Coordinates of C-alpha atoms and ligand atoms in Angstrom, one line a residue:
M1075 CA 157.7 146.7 22.2
A1076 CA 154.3 145.8 21.1
F1077 CA 151.5 148.0 22.1
K1078 CA 147.9 146.8 22.3
L1079 CA 144.7 148.6 23.3
H1080 CA 141.6 146.4 23.7
I1081 CA 138.2 148.1 24.4
E1082 CA 135.0 146.2 25.2
T1083 CA 131.6 147.2 26.6
R1084 CA 130.1 144.8 29.1
R1085 CA 126.6 144.9 30.4
L1086 CA 126.6 144.6 34.2
F1087 CA 123.2 143.5 35.6
L1088 CA 122.2 144.8 39.0
A1089 CA 121.0 142.4 41.7
H1090 CA 118.0 144.7 42.4
T1091 CA 116.5 147.5 40.4
W1092 CA 118.6 150.6 41.3
T1093 CA 116.6 153.7 42.0
I1094 CA 117.8 157.1 43.1
A1095 CA 116.0 160.5 43.2
R1096 CA 116.4 161.1 39.5
N1097 CA 116.2 157.7 37.7
S1098 CA 116.0 153.9 37.9
S1099 CA 118.1 151.1 36.2
D1100 CA 118.4 147.4 35.9
Y1101 CA 121.8 147.3 34.3
K1102 CA 124.8 149.5 33.4
D1103 CA 127.0 149.3 30.2
N1104 CA 130.5 149.8 31.4
V1105 CA 133.6 150.0 29.2
F1106 CA 136.6 147.8 30.0
I1107 CA 140.0 148.4 28.6
A1108 CA 143.3 146.4 28.5
L1109 CA 146.5 148.4 27.8
E1110 CA 149.4 146.3 26.9
K1111 CA 153.0 147.5 26.6
D1112 CA 156.4 145.8 27.1
G1113 CA 154.6 142.5 27.8
I1114 CA 152.6 144.0 30.7
T1115 CA 148.8 144.5 30.7
G1116 CA 147.0 147.1 32.8
F1117 CA 143.2 147.0 33.1
G1118 CA 140.8 149.9 33.4
E1119 CA 137.0 150.4 33.6
A1120 CA 134.8 153.4 32.7
A1121 CA 131.2 153.7 34.2
P1122 CA 129.5 156.3 31.9
N1123 CA 126.9 158.3 33.8
V1124 CA 123.9 159.9 32.1
R1125 CA 123.9 162.7 34.7
Y1126 CA 127.2 163.9 33.3
D1127 CA 126.1 163.3 29.6
E1128 CA 128.3 160.2 29.2
D1129 CA 127.7 156.9 27.4
A1130 CA 129.5 153.8 26.4
Q1131 CA 129.8 154.7 22.7
R1132 CA 131.4 158.1 23.1
T1133 CA 133.6 156.7 25.9
T1134 CA 134.9 154.0 23.5
E1135 CA 135.5 156.6 20.8
R1136 CA 137.4 159.0 23.1
I1137 CA 139.6 156.1 24.3
Q1138 CA 140.3 155.1 20.7
S1139 CA 141.2 158.8 19.9
V1140 CA 144.2 158.8 22.2
S1141 CA 145.5 155.4 21.1
A1142 CA 148.5 156.9 19.2
L1143 CA 149.4 159.1 22.2
L1144 CA 149.4 156.0 24.5
E1145 CA 151.5 154.0 22.0
Q1146 CA 154.1 156.7 21.7
T1147 CA 154.5 157.6 25.4
D1148 CA 156.5 155.8 28.1
F1149 CA 154.0 154.6 30.7
F1150 CA 156.4 155.4 33.5
H1151 CA 155.8 159.1 32.5
Y1152 CA 152.2 158.7 33.6
E1153 CA 151.8 162.2 35.1
N1154 CA 152.3 164.1 32.0
L1155 CA 150.8 161.4 29.9
I1156 CA 147.4 161.6 31.7
R1157 CA 147.6 165.4 31.6
R1158 CA 147.8 165.2 27.8
V1159 CA 145.0 162.6 27.7
R1160 CA 142.9 165.1 29.7
Q1161 CA 143.6 167.8 27.2
Q1162 CA 142.4 165.6 24.4
I1163 CA 139.3 164.1 26.1
T1164 CA 137.3 166.9 27.7
D1165 CA 133.7 165.5 27.7
Q1166 CA 133.8 161.9 29.0
N1167 CA 135.7 162.0 32.3
C1168 CA 135.1 158.3 32.8
A1169 CA 137.1 157.5 29.7
V1170 CA 140.1 159.3 31.2
A1171 CA 139.5 157.4 34.4
A1172 CA 139.7 154.1 32.7
I1173 CA 143.0 155.0 31.1
D1174 CA 144.5 156.4 34.3
M1175 CA 143.4 153.2 36.2
A1176 CA 145.0 151.0 33.5
L1177 CA 148.2 153.0 33.7
M1178 CA 148.3 152.6 37.5
D1179 CA 147.6 148.9 37.2
W1180 CA 150.4 148.7 34.6
L1181 CA 152.8 150.7 36.8
G1182 CA 152.3 148.4 39.8
K1183 CA 152.8 145.3 37.7
A1184 CA 155.9 146.8 36.1
L1185 CA 157.3 147.5 39.6
N1186 CA 156.0 144.3 41.0
A1187 CA 154.1 146.0 43.9
P1188 CA 150.6 146.7 44.9
L1189 CA 149.6 150.3 44.1
Y1190 CA 149.0 151.2 47.8
R1191 CA 152.6 150.3 48.5
I1192 CA 154.0 152.5 45.8
W1193 CA 151.9 155.3 47.3
G1194 CA 153.1 154.7 50.9
L1195 CA 149.6 153.7 52.1
D1196 CA 148.5 151.1 54.7
P1197 CA 145.2 149.3 53.9
A1198 CA 144.7 149.0 57.7
D1199 CA 144.0 152.8 57.7
T1200 CA 140.9 152.3 55.4
P1201 CA 137.6 153.3 56.9
P1202 CA 134.7 150.8 56.6
T1203 CA 132.6 151.1 53.5
S1204 CA 129.0 151.9 53.5
Y1205 CA 126.5 149.7 51.7
S1206 CA 124.0 151.8 49.6
I1207 CA 120.3 151.1 49.5
G1208 CA 118.4 152.5 46.6
I1209 CA 115.0 154.0 46.8
D1210 CA 112.2 151.4 47.2
T1211 CA 109.3 150.9 49.6
P1212 CA 110.3 151.4 53.3
A1213 CA 109.7 147.6 53.9
N1214 CA 111.9 146.6 51.0
M1215 CA 114.7 149.0 52.0
Q1216 CA 114.5 147.6 55.6
Q1217 CA 114.8 144.1 54.1
R1218 CA 118.0 145.1 52.2
V1219 CA 119.6 146.2 55.6
R1220 CA 118.6 142.8 57.1
E1221 CA 120.1 140.9 54.1
R1222 CA 123.4 142.8 54.5
G1223 CA 123.7 142.6 58.3
E1224 CA 127.5 142.2 58.0
M1225 CA 128.0 145.7 56.8
A1226 CA 129.3 148.4 59.3
V1227 CA 127.6 151.5 57.7
Y1228 CA 124.6 152.0 55.5
K1229 CA 124.0 154.8 52.9
I1230 CA 120.3 155.4 52.4
K1231 CA 119.0 157.1 49.2
L1232 CA 116.4 159.7 49.9
G1233 CA 114.6 162.3 47.8
S1234 CA 111.3 160.5 47.4
E1235 CA 107.8 161.0 48.9
N1236 CA 108.6 158.5 51.7
D1237 CA 111.8 159.9 53.2
R1238 CA 110.8 159.9 56.9
A1239 CA 109.0 156.5 56.7
I1240 CA 112.2 155.1 55.1
I1241 CA 114.5 156.3 57.9
E1242 CA 112.1 155.1 60.6
A1243 CA 111.9 151.7 58.9
I1244 CA 115.8 151.5 58.7
R1245 CA 116.2 152.7 62.3
A1246 CA 113.7 150.0 63.5
V1247 CA 116.2 147.3 62.4
T1248 CA 119.7 148.8 62.9
D1249 CA 121.5 151.2 65.3
K1250 CA 124.7 151.1 63.1
P1251 CA 125.9 154.4 61.5
V1252 CA 123.6 155.6 58.7
R1253 CA 124.4 158.3 56.1
V1254 CA 121.9 159.8 53.7
D1255 CA 122.2 160.7 50.0
A1256 CA 119.4 162.9 48.5
N1257 CA 121.0 163.0 45.0
E1258 CA 119.8 166.7 44.6
G1259 CA 116.2 165.6 45.4
W1260 CA 115.2 168.4 47.7
K1261 CA 114.5 171.6 45.7
D1262 CA 113.6 174.1 48.4
K1263 CA 116.1 175.2 51.0
H1264 CA 113.5 175.5 53.8
Q1265 CA 112.3 172.0 53.1
A1266 CA 115.9 170.7 53.0
L1267 CA 116.7 172.3 56.4
E1268 CA 113.6 170.8 57.9
N1269 CA 114.5 167.4 56.6
I1270 CA 118.1 167.7 57.9
R1271 CA 116.9 168.8 61.3
W1272 CA 114.6 165.8 61.5
L1273 CA 117.4 163.5 60.3
A1274 CA 119.8 164.9 63.0
G1275 CA 117.4 163.4 65.6
H1276 CA 117.8 159.9 64.0
N1277 CA 121.6 159.5 64.4
I1278 CA 122.6 160.2 60.8
Q1279 CA 126.3 160.8 60.0
F1280 CA 126.0 163.3 57.2
V1281 CA 123.9 164.3 54.2
E1282 CA 125.2 164.0 50.7
Q1283 CA 124.1 166.5 48.0
P1284 CA 120.8 167.5 49.6
M1285 CA 119.9 170.1 46.9
P1286 CA 120.6 170.5 43.1
A1287 CA 124.3 171.3 42.4
A1288 CA 123.2 174.4 40.4
Q1289 CA 121.5 175.9 43.6
H1290 CA 124.8 176.9 45.2
E1291 CA 123.5 180.0 47.0
D1292 CA 120.9 177.8 48.7
M1293 CA 123.7 175.4 49.8
V1294 CA 125.6 178.3 51.3
W1295 CA 122.4 179.3 53.3
L1296 CA 121.9 175.6 54.3
K1297 CA 125.5 175.1 55.4
E1298 CA 125.2 178.1 57.8
R1299 CA 122.2 176.4 59.5
S1300 CA 122.7 172.6 59.1
P1301 CA 123.1 170.5 62.2
L1302 CA 124.7 167.7 60.1
P1303 CA 127.8 167.8 57.8
L1304 CA 126.9 168.3 54.1
I1305 CA 128.9 166.5 51.5
A1306 CA 129.1 167.6 47.8
D1307 CA 128.8 164.9 45.1
E1308 CA 127.1 166.1 42.0
A1309 CA 128.4 169.6 42.7
L1310 CA 132.0 168.7 41.8
H1311 CA 134.2 166.8 39.5
T1312 CA 137.9 167.8 39.9
T1313 CA 140.3 169.8 42.0
A1314 CA 139.4 173.0 40.2
D1315 CA 135.8 172.8 41.5
I1316 CA 136.7 172.6 45.2
P1317 CA 137.4 176.3 46.0
R1318 CA 134.2 177.3 44.2
I1319 CA 131.9 175.0 46.3
A1320 CA 133.8 175.1 49.7
D1321 CA 131.4 177.7 51.3
G1322 CA 128.4 175.4 50.6
Y1323 CA 129.6 172.0 51.9
H1324 CA 131.7 170.5 54.8
G1325 CA 133.2 167.8 52.6
I1326 CA 133.5 166.3 49.2
N1327 CA 132.6 162.9 47.7
I1328 CA 135.4 162.0 45.2
K1329 CA 134.6 159.5 42.5
L1330 CA 137.2 158.3 40.1
M1331 CA 134.7 158.5 37.2
K1332 CA 134.1 162.2 37.9
S1333 CA 137.7 163.1 38.7
T1334 CA 139.3 161.5 35.6
G1335 CA 140.9 158.9 37.7
L1336 CA 143.3 158.1 40.6
Q1337 CA 146.0 160.8 40.0
E1338 CA 143.5 163.6 40.0
A1339 CA 141.6 162.0 43.0
R1340 CA 144.8 162.2 45.0
R1341 CA 145.2 165.9 44.2
M1342 CA 141.6 166.4 45.3
I1343 CA 142.2 164.8 48.6
H1344 CA 145.2 167.0 49.4
T1345 CA 143.3 170.1 48.2
A1346 CA 140.3 169.3 50.4
R1347 CA 142.6 168.7 53.4
A1348 CA 144.2 172.1 52.8
M1349 CA 140.8 173.7 52.9
D1350 CA 139.8 171.8 56.1
M1351 CA 137.1 169.8 54.3
R1352 CA 136.2 166.2 54.9
V1353 CA 136.9 163.6 52.3
M1354 CA 134.7 160.8 51.1
L1355 CA 135.6 158.3 48.4
G1356 CA 132.6 157.0 46.4
C1357 CA 131.8 155.2 43.2
M1358 CA 129.3 154.6 40.5
V1359 CA 127.9 151.1 39.7
E1360 CA 131.2 149.4 38.9
S1361 CA 132.8 146.0 38.9
S1362 CA 135.6 145.0 41.3
L1363 CA 138.1 146.4 38.8
A1364 CA 137.2 150.1 39.2
I1365 CA 136.3 149.6 42.9
S1366 CA 139.8 148.2 43.5
A1367 CA 141.3 151.4 42.1
G1368 CA 139.4 153.3 44.8
V1369 CA 140.4 150.8 47.4
H1370 CA 144.1 151.6 46.9
L1371 CA 143.4 155.3 47.7
A1372 CA 140.9 154.7 50.5
P1373 CA 143.5 154.8 53.4
L1374 CA 143.7 158.6 52.7
T1375 CA 140.0 159.3 53.3
D1376 CA 137.5 159.9 56.1
F1377 CA 134.5 158.1 54.6
V1378 CA 134.4 155.2 52.2
D1379 CA 131.5 154.3 49.9
L1380 CA 132.9 151.7 47.6
D1381 CA 130.1 149.3 47.2
G1382 CA 129.3 149.4 43.5
H1383 CA 130.5 145.8 42.9
M1384 CA 128.3 144.6 45.7
L1385 CA 125.2 145.8 43.9
L1386 CA 125.9 143.6 40.9
A1387 CA 124.2 140.3 40.1
D1388 CA 127.4 139.0 38.7
D1389 CA 130.8 140.7 39.2
P1390 CA 133.2 139.8 36.4
V1391 CA 136.3 140.6 38.4
R1392 CA 137.9 138.9 41.5
G1393 CA 140.4 140.1 44.0
L1394 CA 138.8 142.3 46.7
S1395 CA 137.7 141.1 50.1
L1396 CA 135.4 142.4 52.9
D1397 CA 136.9 142.1 56.4
K1398 CA 135.1 141.6 59.7
S1399 CA 135.1 145.4 60.4
G1400 CA 133.4 146.1 57.1
R1401 CA 136.4 147.3 55.2
I1402 CA 137.0 146.5 51.5
L1403 CA 140.6 145.4 51.2
P1404 CA 142.9 144.9 48.2
S1405 CA 144.8 141.7 47.5
D1406 CA 148.6 141.7 47.9
Q1407 CA 149.1 141.2 44.2
P1408 CA 150.9 143.8 42.0
G1409 CA 149.1 146.8 40.5
L1410 CA 145.4 146.9 41.4
G1411 CA 145.6 143.3 42.4
V1412 CA 142.5 142.0 40.6
V1413 CA 141.9 139.3 38.1
M1414 CA 139.4 139.5 35.2
D1415 CA 137.1 136.5 34.8
Ligands
MG46 MG1 125.9 160.6 45.8

């Protein structure tokens, strides 16, 4: 049957300038794909990230480079298919993630069931998502919390001059759970420990990537002393990284764009469980398409941070909902259950 691969870069504008410890942005160029076979179309999205030397142009080229492989392989053989795609695309993990996502969307549509049902998961087991607040003045960050008063958990970006003033400003307006992400912003282990001890007195759930991923020995030192759980983000991509970093962190933040997609993310969850590590599911700045892929996996995790679509000025995809307890839930439609505008 006819095979079609459509690839398109879309510029997604952010509702507010997005600043973290290492950079600032007003928009993201994400790559959307539509994979059609046997009259069924699966959709996927890649969010290239400069931290991992990714961009929309190379992502597009890499996806095009596996077009013949996709055309020649039965999509029901998705495990070995994505393994071969990973062997051919080794430098733009987000490109593989888009393909994996489109295959899973296609699979659900072909079987006429939502992906979570195929995987035996119940959306009711999903933890509430955090809502992330990028670095800004303490007053503006406090205002973001007020504007999103319906959220159950907040994730506060730190790693600037104002870390303590920011947390004090946030704590002045909410007593809800707050988690912190320093995005490798603290370079000295003694400074990092001092910051974490101070945060532990302000009812913080955990700290994500306090120090640079490359400073692993410092993370081992920090883990032995930290009063709060430490979660790895920039320090890992795939399952193979987990044993290497386990002595420096209590848990891992899995992102589909780093992992090469849903199939590898599932393996990472089971590997982390076997190593008694906590599991968080995060995201990049993504539309509801890539976020929906994470949502189908979220019932397996401890912490959810699937808010990328909420940071957009105009989300081009529909289908997700936010319930009263702050959980992002999928629709009951087949596959990923979303509709492109
Ligand atoms: Mg992070």
